[in-house]
Amino acid sequence: MFNRILRRIKDFGNRILESRLFVLILVFCILSAILISRLFYLQIVKGDYYLENYKMQIRKTREIPGTRGNIYDRNGNLLAYNELAYSVTFEDTLASGSEKNQTLNKILEQVIEIVESHGDSVINSFGIVLDSAGNYQFTQTNETQRLRFIADVYGKSYTDDLTEAQKNATPDELIRYLCTDETYGYDIDIKNLDPAYVLKLVNMRYAIGLNSFQKFIPTVLASDVSDETAAAIMENLDKLEGIDIEEESLRRYTDSKYFASIIGYTGKISQEEYDALDKDEKKRYSLSDIVGKSGLEQTMDSVLQGEKGEMTFYVDSVGKVTDTVSYTEQGAGNDVYLTIDKDLQEYTYQILEEKIAGIVLSKLRNVMNYDPSETSDASQIIIPADDAYHAFIANEIIDEAHFNTEDAGVTEQEVYAIFSARKEAALAEIMAELNGTTPYNSLGAEMQAYQDYISINVLQEATNILMSDKIDTSDATYQAWTTEESISLNQFLTYAISKNWIDTSQLSEYISSERYSDSAEVYQAILSFLQDYLISDMNFDKLLYKYLIKSGGVTGAQICAITYEQGVLPMDEGQYNGLRDGSVDPFTWLTQKIANLEITPGQLALEPCTGSAVVSDPNTGEVLACVSYPGYDNNRLANTMDSTYYNQLVTGLSRPFYNNATQEKTAPGSTYKMISAVAALTEGIVTGDTALVCSGEFDKVTPSPRCWIYPGAHGALNVVSALDVSCNNYFYEVGYQLGLDEEGNYDSDKGVETLAKYTEMFGLGETTGLEIPESEPQISDEYSVQSAIGQGTNNFTVSQLNRYVAAVANKGTVYKLSLLSKTTDPDGKIIKNYEPTVVSTIDEVSDETWNLIHQGMISMINSTASFSGLGIQMAGKTGTAQQSEIHPDHGLFVGFAPADAPEIAIAVRIANGYSSSYAAEIGRDIVKAKYQLGDINEIITGTASELGAAVAGD
């Protein structure tokens, strides 16, 4: 029995050994043993080593941005360059999951703490900022740009993909969406965190999100940080996953405020800008690139951009590079040389600022509650002290939001207490009036201002609750409100509701009933909305401060003292205490600060506060100076944009972002009269000897326009003397005769067409060719008589007037204006020279006519006292353009020098500058600075300029 069992076992074993299954089992066992032993070796024997280096085999490839080319002036002075600086960056290596938001937010909070503890700041480039009242607001004032930003936030490729609710999203709603949305939100506690802190986190999270689709692209969280910040970050890298310190090339600008309007600034390319590139250009750019955003930085971007490099490398477990596989060096961009003369550009800017400050001082009066409509002569309009004090708040020289902070100064606290009490009372008064029926024309000026603000600024412009496009402007009730002012705002809005001019969808949270709402309920909803809106409306606060200052509730001394408390001006204990105790007169203090340019016209944003000047070579079209005042600091916009500063520029009352030299258009006034003179001489209406009589009033058309000398008269004048004294009647007659048909009948259209023909000859029918944005010119298309003195519908920029007077100077050659001299490669080899470009020549005009025009312009200069003893012969023409009866006139001047062999052509405008004499003085001083006709420290003093006598006659 036992033997039988052994035999069976033996037979079974033999069968297994002979089968293929045995081989498979044996192989499996051997492989398993090898695998187990290998796993033991890797995890136990070498576990620590591989734990530290488990990411070592992750291979990365990263683009290295090229170095942007430099920008120089015509003499090789550096205007824009690059500088290496430290930046705090983040590369997303965090594991995905429900805890990622919390982990990332904690890291970013640590970054904020480290960066700010060393005096630096994190990025502020998001499209929403906090206003001075602590409310979120968009930085985009343009509707298209605002919608594009909203689309980016919601992850939409096109603005048309947005729902109606998304299109109308408020800044608060966007912040709430980004912070709390279950799918896409950042999980930021907006209820318990300060709005300013929330905004810092959103700035960084949003920037990180923009790079999330690109592998291994670091996001800059703080730019241009100090060595101390960099060291502190490096010391804490073990706690800050994904954070690193990198060197980056930052764009810098020399003497930025003088050149910002022409050079512009750089920034990260937007999706919209990238989409606008053609197929070949897209090969050169990626969505992480820094590009030119405005000015020459934008138009010359393809020249300035450097060639990208590339690095392929391995990183360890904390993202540090352990091995570089390959490295392609980035290349420098080409350099751009401008036609601009750096010194002349800066001199011109300073001359403009000093002259405008001088005008402001000459018109500033220590009076309150002034009404300019009661002044019959625009040249006699003054600047009242209360407007100047209010300007400190209106144009945010001081920060009203700081008045109620913990570290607010004594005066700030006093002013805020006064303001708070008045705001509560004013809101009650406004609501009472909105519930009443007092006609608008029976209200006081302050209540009228509040109702204007509510009906226009709030209900129409800010919210469109009162839908402007739906209003029938010919409606009798609308006319009763806007023109006759004979009904109350209550009556107008109630009527607007009945006419469906009110967008009730925006009032849904104030209308409790789900059924159809009657007019009374909708009106009450409007009142509830206004109550909530005005409580937190910064611009309404500014309006309240205006009337507090006018009434003396807040004094000029308090406003001036706050400049010291907020550090706007360096603390001067004597002045500060004197303002506080009454021993320093605030009006005297204000005039001294303006005189010393410690407070500038651009900051005050009163009239005048802006100006422009263009200087060119009439023989080439090269622009030597192109100045727009006031300027701005483009260093704060380049690289990573400071959104708060950007918003201040966009909303600033003196429009620093607006290029007054190339974009602002006004009537040319009497600077146009050389065109009329050329037309008259060439068409045979007059000769050099023809005398036309000025009787003070031109009675051949109705209404009868008058010469500036009325009730006086110039008598008989030829073309030279007419240009000298700028006689309006002489040129009215020219405009009239140009309109006479063969039968002697006056046809204004005929005269307008003839004037337009000559205007186009001088290049005023098109832009000048400048390589930065320029407004389209407008040639007058009506009123031949008025058009002949530069009125009608003529509207030109200073750059266009400059090219016109350059053509007068060189006797008939119209050049393309240019800011570009040459481009070179990084080694200095010339790539392109920009040669003068002739657009056209005025061949129809005789040498005799040109000589007469020059004689008239020279005579005008010689008869002007402020030009005596200049040391060089100039030719010039002043001009005044009226804006309205309650605003000062614009002052203009065009000219050239030397008169016998012109080397420079000049055009100047001071918007609301009262008299063209002041613009002429700027032209004179530009010539002095250019040709060193005196001590530069006497020409440019660093203080408000003394003014010559304002001379009528243009």
Coordinates of N, CA and C in Angstrom, one line a residue, residues 306-401:
G306 N 14.3 90.8 -29.1 CA 15.5 90.0 -29.3 C 15.1 88.6 -29.7
E307 N 16.0 87.8 -30.2 CA 15.8 86.4 -30.5 C 15.8 85.6 -29.3
K308 N 14.8 84.7 -29.2 CA 14.6 83.8 -28.0 C 15.7 82.7 -28.0
G309 N 16.1 82.4 -26.8 CA 17.0 81.2 -26.6 C 16.1 80.1 -26.0
E310 N 16.8 79.0 -25.8 CA 16.1 77.8 -25.3 C 17.0 76.9 -24.4
M311 N 16.5 76.4 -23.3 CA 17.3 75.6 -22.4 C 16.5 74.3 -22.1
T312 N 17.2 73.2 -22.3 CA 16.6 71.9 -21.9 C 17.4 71.4 -20.7
F313 N 16.7 70.9 -19.6 CA 17.3 70.6 -18.4 C 16.5 69.6 -17.6
Y314 N 17.2 69.1 -16.5 CA 16.5 68.3 -15.5 C 16.4 69.0 -14.2
V315 N 15.3 68.7 -13.4 CA 15.2 69.3 -12.1 C 15.0 68.2 -11.1
D316 N 15.3 68.6 -9.8 CA 15.2 67.7 -8.7 C 13.8 67.8 -8.1
S317 N 13.7 67.3 -6.9 CA 12.3 67.2 -6.3 C 11.8 68.5 -5.9
V318 N 12.6 69.6 -5.7 CA 12.1 70.9 -5.4 C 12.2 71.9 -6.6
G319 N 12.4 71.3 -7.8 CA 12.4 72.1 -9.0 C 13.7 72.7 -9.3
K320 N 14.7 72.5 -8.6 CA 16.0 73.1 -8.9 C 16.7 72.3 -10.0
V321 N 17.4 73.1 -10.9 CA 18.0 72.5 -12.0 C 19.2 71.7 -11.6
T322 N 19.3 70.4 -12.0 CA 20.4 69.5 -11.6 C 21.3 69.2 -12.8
D323 N 20.8 69.4 -14.0 CA 21.6 69.1 -15.2 C 21.0 69.8 -16.4
T324 N 21.9 70.5 -17.1 CA 21.5 71.1 -18.3 C 21.9 70.3 -19.5
V325 N 20.9 70.0 -20.3 CA 21.1 69.1 -21.5 C 21.6 70.0 -22.7
S326 N 20.9 71.1 -22.9 CA 21.3 71.9 -24.0 C 20.9 73.4 -23.7
Y327 N 21.6 74.3 -24.3 CA 21.4 75.7 -24.1 C 21.6 76.5 -25.3
T328 N 20.6 77.2 -25.8 CA 20.8 78.1 -26.9 C 20.7 79.6 -26.4
E329 N 21.7 80.3 -26.6 CA 21.8 81.7 -26.1 C 20.8 82.6 -26.7
Q330 N 20.1 83.4 -25.9 CA 19.2 84.3 -26.5 C 19.9 85.5 -27.2
G331 N 19.3 86.2 -28.0 CA 19.9 87.3 -28.8 C 19.3 88.6 -28.4
A332 N 20.1 89.7 -28.6 CA 19.7 91.0 -28.3 C 18.9 91.6 -29.5
G333 N 17.9 92.4 -29.2 CA 17.2 93.0 -30.3 C 18.0 94.2 -30.9
N334 N 17.4 94.7 -31.9 CA 18.1 95.8 -32.6 C 17.8 97.2 -31.9
D335 N 18.7 98.1 -32.0 CA 18.6 99.4 -31.3 C 17.9 100.4 -32.3
V336 N 17.2 101.3 -31.7 CA 16.4 102.3 -32.4 C 17.0 103.7 -32.0
Y337 N 17.3 104.5 -33.0 CA 17.8 105.9 -32.8 C 16.7 106.8 -33.3
L338 N 16.3 107.8 -32.4 CA 15.2 108.7 -32.7 C 15.8 110.0 -33.3
T339 N 14.9 110.8 -33.9 CA 15.3 112.1 -34.4 C 15.2 113.1 -33.2
I340 N 14.6 112.7 -32.1 CA 14.4 113.6 -31.0 C 15.8 114.0 -30.4
D341 N 15.9 115.3 -30.0 CA 17.0 115.8 -29.3 C 16.6 115.8 -27.8
K342 N 17.3 114.9 -27.0 CA 16.9 114.7 -25.6 C 16.9 116.0 -24.9
D343 N 17.9 116.9 -25.0 CA 17.9 118.1 -24.3 C 16.8 119.0 -24.7
L344 N 16.5 119.2 -26.0 CA 15.5 120.1 -26.5 C 14.1 119.5 -26.0
Q345 N 13.9 118.2 -26.0 CA 12.7 117.6 -25.5 C 12.4 118.0 -24.1
E346 N 13.4 117.9 -23.2 CA 13.3 118.2 -21.8 C 13.1 119.7 -21.6
Y347 N 13.9 120.5 -22.3 CA 13.7 121.9 -22.2 C 12.3 122.4 -22.6
T348 N 11.8 121.8 -23.6 CA 10.5 122.2 -24.1 C 9.4 121.8 -23.1
Y349 N 9.5 120.6 -22.5 CA 8.6 120.2 -21.5 C 8.6 121.2 -20.3
Q350 N 9.8 121.5 -19.8 CA 10.0 122.4 -18.7 C 9.5 123.8 -19.0
I351 N 9.7 124.3 -20.2 CA 9.2 125.6 -20.5 C 7.7 125.6 -20.5
L352 N 7.1 124.6 -21.1 CA 5.6 124.4 -21.0 C 5.1 124.4 -19.6
E353 N 5.7 123.6 -18.8 CA 5.2 123.5 -17.4 C 5.3 124.8 -16.7
E354 N 6.4 125.5 -16.8 CA 6.6 126.8 -16.1 C 5.7 127.8 -16.6
K355 N 5.4 127.9 -17.9 CA 4.5 128.9 -18.5 C 3.1 128.6 -18.0
I356 N 2.7 127.4 -18.0 CA 1.3 127.0 -17.6 C 1.1 127.4 -16.1
A357 N 2.2 127.1 -15.3 CA 2.1 127.4 -13.9 C 2.0 128.9 -13.7
G358 N 2.7 129.7 -14.6 CA 2.6 131.1 -14.5 C 1.2 131.6 -14.8
I359 N 0.6 131.0 -15.8 CA -0.8 131.4 -16.1 C -1.8 131.1 -15.0
V360 N -1.6 129.9 -14.4 CA -2.5 129.5 -13.3 C -2.3 130.6 -12.1
L361 N -1.1 130.9 -11.8 CA -0.9 131.9 -10.7 C -1.5 133.2 -11.1
S362 N -1.4 133.6 -12.3 CA -1.9 135.0 -12.7 C -3.4 135.0 -12.7
K363 N -4.1 133.9 -12.7 CA -5.5 133.9 -12.7 C -6.1 133.4 -11.4
L364 N -5.3 132.9 -10.5 CA -5.8 132.4 -9.2 C -6.2 133.6 -8.3
R365 N -7.4 133.5 -7.7 CA -7.9 134.6 -6.9 C -8.4 134.0 -5.6
N366 N -8.3 134.7 -4.5 CA -8.8 134.3 -3.2 C -10.2 134.6 -3.0
V367 N -11.1 134.0 -3.9 CA -12.5 134.2 -3.8 C -13.2 132.8 -3.8
M368 N -14.4 132.7 -3.4 CA -15.2 131.5 -3.3 C -16.5 131.6 -4.1
N369 N -17.0 130.5 -4.5 CA -18.3 130.4 -5.2 C -18.4 131.3 -6.4
Y370 N -17.4 131.2 -7.2 CA -17.3 132.0 -8.4 C -18.1 131.4 -9.6
D371 N -18.8 132.1 -10.3 CA -19.6 131.6 -11.5 C -19.0 132.2 -12.8
P372 N -18.3 131.4 -13.6 CA -17.7 131.9 -14.8 C -18.7 132.4 -15.8
S373 N -20.0 131.9 -15.7 CA -21.0 132.3 -16.7 C -21.4 133.8 -16.5
E374 N -21.0 134.4 -15.4 CA -21.3 135.8 -15.2 C -20.2 136.7 -15.8
T375 N -19.2 136.1 -16.3 CA -18.1 136.9 -17.0 C -18.3 136.9 -18.5
S376 N -18.4 138.1 -19.0 CA -18.7 138.3 -20.4 C -17.5 138.0 -21.3
D377 N -16.3 138.2 -20.8 CA -15.1 138.0 -21.6 C -14.3 136.8 -21.1
A378 N -14.0 135.9 -22.0 CA -13.3 134.6 -21.6 C -11.9 134.9 -21.0
S379 N -11.3 136.0 -21.5 CA -10.0 136.3 -21.0 C -10.0 136.8 -19.6
Q380 N -11.2 137.1 -19.1 CA -11.3 137.6 -17.7 C -11.7 136.5 -16.7
I381 N -11.9 135.3 -17.2 CA -12.3 134.2 -16.3 C -11.1 134.0 -15.3
I382 N -11.5 133.8 -14.0 CA -10.5 133.6 -13.0 C -10.5 132.1 -12.5
I383 N -9.6 131.8 -11.7 CA -9.6 130.5 -11.0 C -9.8 130.8 -9.5
P384 N -11.0 130.4 -9.0 CA -11.3 130.7 -7.6 C -10.5 129.8 -6.6
A385 N -10.2 130.2 -5.4 CA -9.4 129.4 -4.5 C -10.1 128.1 -4.1
D386 N -11.5 128.1 -4.0 CA -12.2 126.9 -3.6 C -12.0 125.8 -4.7
D387 N -11.9 126.2 -6.0 CA -11.7 125.2 -7.0 C -10.3 124.6 -6.8
A388 N -9.3 125.4 -6.5 CA -8.0 124.9 -6.3 C -7.9 124.0 -5.1
Y389 N -8.5 124.3 -4.0 CA -8.5 123.5 -2.8 C -9.2 122.1 -3.1
H390 N -10.3 122.2 -3.8 CA -11.0 121.0 -4.2 C -10.2 120.1 -5.1
A391 N -9.4 120.7 -5.9 CA -8.6 120.0 -6.9 C -7.7 118.9 -6.2
F392 N -7.3 119.2 -4.9 CA -6.4 118.3 -4.2 C -7.2 117.0 -4.0
I393 N -8.5 117.1 -3.8 CA -9.3 115.8 -3.7 C -9.8 115.3 -5.0
A394 N -10.2 116.2 -5.9 CA -10.8 115.8 -7.2 C -9.8 115.1 -8.0
N395 N -8.6 115.5 -8.0 CA -7.5 114.9 -8.8 C -6.6 114.0 -8.0
E396 N -7.0 113.7 -6.8 CA -6.4 112.8 -5.9 C -4.9 113.1 -5.6
I397 N -4.6 114.4 -5.4 CA -3.3 114.8 -4.9 C -3.2 114.2 -3.5
I398 N -4.3 114.3 -2.7 CA -4.4 113.7 -1.4 C -5.4 112.6 -1.5
D399 N -5.3 111.6 -0.6 CA -6.1 110.4 -0.7 C -7.2 110.5 0.4
E400 N -8.5 110.8 -0.1 CA -9.6 110.9 0.9 C -9.9 109.6 1.6
A401 N -9.5 108.4 1.0 CA -9.8 107.2 1.6 C -9.0 107.0 2.9

